[in-house]
Amino acid sequence: MDVVVRELDSPSELTAAARLYRSVFGYTQPEYGVSPRLLAALRANSGSVIGALDPAGTMIGFCFGFSAVDGGELYHYSQAAVVDAGAQGLGIGRRLKQAQAQTARGTGARTMRWTFDPYALRNAHFNLNVLGATGVRFLPDYYGGDTDRVLVSWDLWHARKPGAPAGTVESPATDRAALRAGLEQRFATGARWTGVTRDAGRVTCTFENDES
Protein backbone atom coordinates (compact mmCIF):
# COMPACT_ATOMS: atom_id res chain seq x y z
CA MET A 1 0.00 0.00 0.00
CA ASP A 2 1.33 3.43 -1.00
CA VAL A 3 0.94 5.34 2.27
CA VAL A 4 1.94 8.98 2.73
CA VAL A 5 3.14 10.00 6.21
CA ARG A 6 3.32 13.75 6.79
CA GLU A 7 2.37 16.63 9.05
CA LEU A 8 -1.33 17.43 8.98
CA ASP A 9 -2.34 20.96 8.12
CA SER A 10 -6.02 21.38 7.23
CA PRO A 11 -9.02 21.51 9.60
CA SER A 12 -10.55 18.51 7.83
CA GLU A 13 -7.39 16.45 8.37
CA LEU A 14 -7.22 17.38 12.04
CA THR A 15 -10.87 16.39 12.45
CA ALA A 16 -10.23 13.06 10.71
CA ALA A 17 -7.24 12.45 13.01
CA ALA A 18 -9.34 13.14 16.10
CA ARG A 19 -12.02 10.77 14.79
CA LEU A 20 -9.48 7.99 14.16
CA TYR A 21 -8.04 8.44 17.65
CA ARG A 22 -11.42 7.84 19.26
CA SER A 23 -12.23 4.95 16.94
CA VAL A 24 -9.00 3.01 17.56
CA PHE A 25 -9.26 3.34 21.34
CA GLY A 26 -13.01 2.79 21.36
CA TYR A 27 -13.67 6.01 23.25
CA THR A 28 -17.29 7.10 23.41
CA GLN A 29 -17.05 9.61 26.27
CA PRO A 30 -16.48 13.15 24.98
CA GLU A 31 -13.89 13.86 27.68
CA TYR A 32 -11.60 11.22 26.18
CA GLY A 33 -11.55 12.82 22.75
CA VAL A 34 -8.86 14.94 21.14
CA SER A 35 -9.78 18.47 20.08
CA PRO A 36 -8.86 19.45 16.50
CA ARG A 37 -8.24 22.96 17.84
CA LEU A 38 -5.74 21.59 20.34
CA LEU A 39 -3.99 19.77 17.49
CA ALA A 40 -3.84 22.99 15.49
CA ALA A 41 -2.26 24.78 18.45
CA LEU A 42 0.28 21.99 18.99
CA ARG A 43 1.23 22.03 15.32
CA ALA A 44 1.88 25.77 15.48
CA ASN A 45 3.88 25.65 18.73
CA SER A 46 6.64 23.06 18.39
CA GLY A 47 4.32 20.08 18.70
CA SER A 48 3.94 17.13 16.34
CA VAL A 49 0.69 16.34 14.52
CA ILE A 50 1.39 13.64 11.94
CA GLY A 51 -0.90 11.44 9.90
CA ALA A 52 -0.66 8.44 7.60
CA LEU A 53 -2.96 8.60 4.58
CA ASP A 54 -3.77 5.82 2.13
CA PRO A 55 -3.91 6.39 -1.67
CA ALA A 56 -7.53 7.54 -1.35
CA GLY A 57 -6.55 10.15 1.22
CA THR A 58 -8.18 8.28 4.12
CA MET A 59 -6.54 8.73 7.51
CA ILE A 60 -5.25 5.33 8.65
CA GLY A 61 -2.65 6.42 11.22
CA PHE A 62 -2.05 9.38 13.48
CA CYS A 63 0.29 10.53 16.24
CA PHE A 64 0.72 13.71 18.21
CA GLY A 65 3.02 15.11 20.87
CA PHE A 66 4.52 18.24 22.37
CA SER A 67 7.77 19.75 23.64
CA ALA A 68 8.51 19.38 27.35
CA VAL A 69 11.32 20.03 29.83
CA ASP A 70 12.61 17.88 32.70
CA GLY A 71 15.49 19.13 34.85
CA GLY A 72 16.57 21.52 32.11
CA GLU A 73 16.49 18.80 29.42
CA LEU A 74 14.30 19.54 26.41
CA TYR A 75 12.52 16.46 25.09
CA HIS A 76 9.50 15.66 22.95
CA TYR A 77 6.61 13.80 24.56
CA SER A 78 4.59 11.55 22.27
CA GLN A 79 1.10 11.49 23.75
CA ALA A 80 -0.43 8.91 21.43
CA ALA A 81 0.05 6.98 18.20
CA VAL A 82 -2.79 5.01 16.60
CA VAL A 83 -3.16 2.88 13.48
CA ASP A 84 -6.46 1.72 12.04
CA ALA A 85 -7.08 -1.98 12.68
CA GLY A 86 -7.20 -2.72 8.95
CA ALA A 87 -3.76 -1.17 8.40
CA GLN A 88 -1.84 -2.71 11.28
CA GLY A 89 1.18 -4.88 10.53
CA LEU A 90 2.27 -2.73 7.57
CA GLY A 91 5.00 -0.78 9.36
CA ILE A 92 2.89 2.36 9.64
CA GLY A 93 3.48 2.71 13.39
CA ARG A 94 7.23 2.77 12.83
CA ARG A 95 6.92 5.36 10.06
CA LEU A 96 4.79 7.57 12.29
CA LYS A 97 7.37 7.42 15.08
CA GLN A 98 10.21 8.17 12.66
CA ALA A 99 8.35 11.19 11.27
CA GLN A 100 7.59 12.36 14.79
CA ALA A 101 11.27 11.99 15.68
CA GLN A 102 12.21 14.19 12.73
CA THR A 103 9.82 16.88 13.93
CA ALA A 104 11.25 16.59 17.44
CA ARG A 105 14.81 17.02 16.19
CA GLY A 106 13.74 20.27 14.55
CA THR A 107 12.83 21.68 17.97
CA GLY A 108 16.25 20.87 19.40
CA ALA A 109 15.08 17.86 21.40
CA ARG A 110 17.58 15.06 21.84
CA THR A 111 15.16 12.45 23.17
CA MET A 112 11.52 11.50 22.83
CA ARG A 113 9.44 10.00 25.63
CA TRP A 114 6.11 8.24 25.87
CA THR A 115 4.33 5.69 28.04
CA PHE A 116 2.90 2.27 27.22
CA ASP A 117 0.98 -0.52 28.89
CA PRO A 118 3.68 -2.99 30.04
CA TYR A 119 1.26 -5.91 29.88
CA ALA A 120 0.60 -5.34 26.16
CA LEU A 121 3.60 -7.41 25.07
CA ARG A 122 3.23 -6.53 21.40
CA ASN A 123 3.67 -2.86 22.29
CA ALA A 124 6.62 -3.67 24.56
CA HIS A 125 8.30 -5.52 21.69
CA PHE A 126 7.72 -2.62 19.30
CA ASN A 127 8.97 0.05 21.68
CA LEU A 128 12.01 -1.78 23.06
CA ASN A 129 13.11 -4.31 20.47
CA VAL A 130 12.06 -2.60 17.23
CA LEU A 131 12.56 1.10 17.94
CA GLY A 132 15.34 0.70 20.51
CA ALA A 133 13.69 2.88 23.17
CA THR A 134 14.46 2.16 26.83
CA GLY A 135 12.04 1.75 29.72
CA VAL A 136 13.19 4.14 32.45
CA ARG A 137 10.38 4.32 35.00
CA PHE A 138 7.41 2.29 36.24
CA LEU A 139 4.28 4.43 36.74
CA PRO A 140 1.58 2.53 38.68
CA ASP A 141 -2.03 3.55 37.97
CA TYR A 142 -0.80 6.42 35.80
CA TYR A 143 -4.26 7.52 34.63
CA GLY A 144 -6.16 6.21 37.65
CA GLY A 145 -7.22 2.71 38.66
CA ASP A 146 -5.61 -0.20 36.83
CA THR A 147 -3.63 1.84 34.28
CA ASP A 148 -0.01 0.91 34.97
CA ARG A 149 2.42 2.41 32.47
CA VAL A 150 6.14 2.32 31.73
CA LEU A 151 7.86 5.52 30.66
CA VAL A 152 10.35 5.08 27.82
CA SER A 153 13.08 7.35 26.51
CA TRP A 154 14.26 7.19 22.90
CA ASP A 155 17.56 8.79 21.86
CA LEU A 156 16.81 10.71 18.65
CA TRP A 157 20.44 11.09 17.55
CA HIS A 158 22.25 7.87 18.45
CA ALA A 159 21.52 4.17 18.56
CA ARG A 160 21.11 2.74 22.04
CA LYS A 161 24.41 1.70 23.60
CA PRO A 162 24.34 -1.58 25.53
CA GLY A 163 24.76 -1.21 29.28
CA ALA A 164 25.93 -3.70 31.86
CA PRO A 165 23.42 -6.53 32.36
CA ALA A 166 21.17 -5.92 35.35
CA GLY A 167 19.16 -9.13 35.25
CA THR A 168 15.79 -10.24 33.96
CA VAL A 169 12.18 -10.47 35.04
CA GLU A 170 10.39 -13.69 34.11
CA SER A 171 6.75 -14.60 34.57
CA PRO A 172 3.91 -16.44 32.85
CA ALA A 173 2.63 -14.22 30.04
CA THR A 174 -0.85 -14.21 31.54
CA ASP A 175 0.20 -13.50 35.16
CA ARG A 176 -0.13 -9.73 35.30
CA ALA A 177 0.43 -9.53 39.06
CA ALA A 178 3.73 -11.42 38.88
CA LEU A 179 4.95 -9.31 35.99
CA ARG A 180 3.99 -6.09 37.76
CA ALA A 181 5.84 -7.13 40.93
CA GLY A 182 8.94 -8.01 38.96
CA LEU A 183 8.94 -4.78 36.97
CA GLU A 184 8.44 -2.64 40.06
CA GLN A 185 11.30 -4.38 41.85
CA ARG A 186 13.71 -4.08 38.94
CA PHE A 187 12.90 -0.43 38.19
CA ALA A 188 13.38 0.39 41.88
CA THR A 189 17.07 -0.47 41.49
CA GLY A 190 17.49 2.15 38.73
CA ALA A 191 17.81 -0.44 35.96
CA ARG A 192 16.48 0.23 32.47
CA TRP A 193 14.18 -2.12 30.54
CA THR A 194 15.77 -2.83 27.17
CA GLY A 195 14.13 -5.92 25.70
CA VAL A 196 11.32 -8.45 25.93
CA THR A 197 10.78 -11.97 24.59
CA ARG A 198 7.86 -14.35 24.79
CA ASP A 199 8.35 -18.08 24.49
CA ALA A 200 6.18 -21.06 25.46
CA GLY A 201 3.74 -18.92 27.41
CA ARG A 202 6.41 -17.10 29.41
CA VAL A 203 7.65 -13.54 29.09
CA THR A 204 11.24 -12.49 29.82
CA CYS A 205 12.09 -8.82 30.32
CA THR A 206 15.78 -7.87 30.00
CA PHE A 207 17.25 -5.04 32.07
CA GLU A 208 20.53 -3.14 31.91
CA ASN A 209 22.19 -0.75 34.35
CA ASP A 210 21.61 2.97 33.85
CA GLU A 211 25.00 4.32 32.76
CA SER A 212 23.80 7.79 31.70
PDB file of C-alpha atoms in Angstrom, residues 58-150:
ATOM      1  CA  THR A  58      -8.177   8.285   4.117  1.00  0.00           C
ATOM      2  CA  MET A  59      -6.542   8.734   7.512  1.00  0.00           C
ATOM      3  CA  ILE A  60      -5.251   5.328   8.655  1.00  0.00           C
ATOM      4  CA  GLY A  61      -2.655   6.417  11.216  1.00  0.00           C
ATOM      5  CA  PHE A  62      -2.052   9.383  13.482  1.00  0.00           C
ATOM      6  CA  CYS A  63       0.289  10.527  16.238  1.00  0.00           C
ATOM      7  CA  PHE A  64       0.721  13.707  18.214  1.00  0.00           C
ATOM      8  CA  GLY A  65       3.020  15.113  20.869  1.00  0.00           C
ATOM      9  CA  PHE A  66       4.517  18.241  22.374  1.00  0.00           C
ATOM     10  CA  SER A  67       7.765  19.748  23.640  1.00  0.00           C
ATOM     11  CA  ALA A  68       8.513  19.375  27.352  1.00  0.00           C
ATOM     12  CA  VAL A  69      11.323  20.032  29.832  1.00  0.00           C
ATOM     13  CA  ASP A  70      12.611  17.884  32.705  1.00  0.00           C
ATOM     14  CA  GLY A  71      15.490  19.127  34.847  1.00  0.00           C
ATOM     15  CA  GLY A  72      16.571  21.517  32.108  1.00  0.00           C
ATOM     16  CA  GLU A  73      16.489  18.804  29.422  1.00  0.00           C
ATOM     17  CA  LEU A  74      14.301  19.541  26.411  1.00  0.00           C
ATOM     18  CA  TYR A  75      12.518  16.460  25.093  1.00  0.00           C
ATOM     19  CA  HIS A  76       9.501  15.656  22.947  1.00  0.00           C
ATOM     20  CA  TYR A  77       6.605  13.799  24.561  1.00  0.00           C
ATOM     21  CA  SER A  78       4.589  11.546  22.267  1.00  0.00           C
ATOM     22  CA  GLN A  79       1.105  11.488  23.746  1.00  0.00           C
ATOM     23  CA  ALA A  80      -0.430   8.912  21.430  1.00  0.00           C
ATOM     24  CA  ALA A  81       0.049   6.979  18.197  1.00  0.00           C
ATOM     25  CA  VAL A  82      -2.786   5.011  16.605  1.00  0.00           C
ATOM     26  CA  VAL A  83      -3.157   2.879  13.481  1.00  0.00           C
ATOM     27  CA  ASP A  84      -6.463   1.724  12.041  1.00  0.00           C
ATOM     28  CA  ALA A  85      -7.078  -1.982  12.676  1.00  0.00           C
ATOM     29  CA  GLY A  86      -7.196  -2.723   8.948  1.00  0.00           C
ATOM     30  CA  ALA A  87      -3.760  -1.168   8.396  1.00  0.00           C
ATOM     31  CA  GLN A  88      -1.839  -2.712  11.281  1.00  0.00           C
ATOM     32  CA  GLY A  89       1.180  -4.875  10.531  1.00  0.00           C
ATOM     33  CA  LEU A  90       2.275  -2.728   7.568  1.00  0.00           C
ATOM     34  CA  GLY A  91       5.000  -0.775   9.355  1.00  0.00           C
ATOM     35  CA  ILE A  92       2.888   2.364   9.638  1.00  0.00           C
ATOM     36  CA  GLY A  93       3.479   2.705  13.386  1.00  0.00           C
ATOM     37  CA  ARG A  94       7.235   2.773  12.829  1.00  0.00           C
ATOM     38  CA  ARG A  95       6.919   5.357  10.061  1.00  0.00           C
ATOM     39  CA  LEU A  96       4.789   7.572  12.293  1.00  0.00           C
ATOM     40  CA  LYS A  97       7.368   7.424  15.084  1.00  0.00           C
ATOM     41  CA  GLN A  98      10.205   8.172  12.662  1.00  0.00           C
ATOM     42  CA  ALA A  99       8.348  11.185  11.269  1.00  0.00           C
ATOM     43  CA  GLN A 100       7.590  12.362  14.792  1.00  0.00           C
ATOM     44  CA  ALA A 101      11.274  11.988  15.684  1.00  0.00           C
ATOM     45  CA  GLN A 102      12.212  14.188  12.730  1.00  0.00           C
ATOM     46  CA  THR A 103       9.819  16.884  13.926  1.00  0.00           C
ATOM     47  CA  ALA A 104      11.247  16.594  17.437  1.00  0.00           C
ATOM     48  CA  ARG A 105      14.812  17.020  16.186  1.00  0.00           C
ATOM     49  CA  GLY A 106      13.744  20.267  14.554  1.00  0.00           C
ATOM     50  CA  THR A 107      12.830  21.683  17.970  1.00  0.00           C
ATOM     51  CA  GLY A 108      16.252  20.865  19.404  1.00  0.00           C
ATOM     52  CA  ALA A 109      15.076  17.855  21.405  1.00  0.00           C
ATOM     53  CA  ARG A 110      17.584  15.056  21.842  1.00  0.00           C
ATOM     54  CA  THR A 111      15.157  12.452  23.167  1.00  0.00           C
ATOM     55  CA  MET A 112      11.525  11.503  22.828  1.00  0.00           C
ATOM     56  CA  ARG A 113       9.439  10.004  25.633  1.00  0.00           C
ATOM     57  CA  TRP A 114       6.105   8.243  25.874  1.00  0.00           C
ATOM     58  CA  THR A 115       4.330   5.687  28.044  1.00  0.00           C
ATOM     59  CA  PHE A 116       2.899   2.271  27.216  1.00  0.00           C
ATOM     60  CA  ASP A 117       0.982  -0.523  28.893  1.00  0.00           C
ATOM     61  CA  PRO A 118       3.680  -2.995  30.045  1.00  0.00           C
ATOM     62  CA  TYR A 119       1.255  -5.909  29.878  1.00  0.00           C
ATOM     63  CA  ALA A 120       0.603  -5.342  26.161  1.00  0.00           C
ATOM     64  CA  LEU A 121       3.604  -7.414  25.070  1.00  0.00           C
ATOM     65  CA  ARG A 122       3.230  -6.527  21.402  1.00  0.00           C
ATOM     66  CA  ASN A 123       3.667  -2.857  22.294  1.00  0.00           C
ATOM     67  CA  ALA A 124       6.620  -3.667  24.557  1.00  0.00           C
ATOM     68  CA  HIS A 125       8.302  -5.524  21.694  1.00  0.00           C
ATOM     69  CA  PHE A 126       7.722  -2.616  19.299  1.00  0.00           C
ATOM     70  CA  ASN A 127       8.973   0.050  21.680  1.00  0.00           C
ATOM     71  CA  LEU A 128      12.013  -1.780  23.063  1.00  0.00           C
ATOM     72  CA  ASN A 129      13.111  -4.311  20.468  1.00  0.00           C
ATOM     73  CA  VAL A 130      12.060  -2.600  17.231  1.00  0.00           C
ATOM     74  CA  LEU A 131      12.560   1.104  17.943  1.00  0.00           C
ATOM     75  CA  GLY A 132      15.338   0.701  20.511  1.00  0.00           C
ATOM     76  CA  ALA A 133      13.694   2.878  23.167  1.00  0.00           C
ATOM     77  CA  THR A 134      14.465   2.160  26.826  1.00  0.00           C
ATOM     78  CA  GLY A 135      12.038   1.753  29.720  1.00  0.00           C
ATOM     79  CA  VAL A 136      13.188   4.142  32.446  1.00  0.00           C
ATOM     80  CA  ARG A 137      10.376   4.322  35.002  1.00  0.00           C
ATOM     81  CA  PHE A 138       7.413   2.288  36.245  1.00  0.00           C
ATOM     82  CA  LEU A 139       4.280   4.425  36.742  1.00  0.00           C
ATOM     83  CA  PRO A 140       1.578   2.534  38.677  1.00  0.00           C
ATOM     84  CA  ASP A 141      -2.030   3.554  37.968  1.00  0.00           C
ATOM     85  CA  TYR A 142      -0.800   6.423  35.803  1.00  0.00           C
ATOM     86  CA  TYR A 143      -4.260   7.520  34.629  1.00  0.00           C
ATOM     87  CA  GLY A 144      -6.155   6.209  37.651  1.00  0.00           C
ATOM     88  CA  GLY A 145      -7.223   2.705  38.662  1.00  0.00           C
ATOM     89  CA  ASP A 146      -5.608  -0.200  36.826  1.00  0.00           C
ATOM     90  CA  THR A 147      -3.633   1.835  34.281  1.00  0.00           C
ATOM     91  CA  ASP A 148      -0.009   0.908  34.972  1.00  0.00           C
ATOM     92  CA  ARG A 149       2.420   2.411  32.466  1.00  0.00           C
ATOM     93  CA  VAL A 150       6.137   2.322  31.731  1.00  0.00           C
TER      94      VAL A 150
END
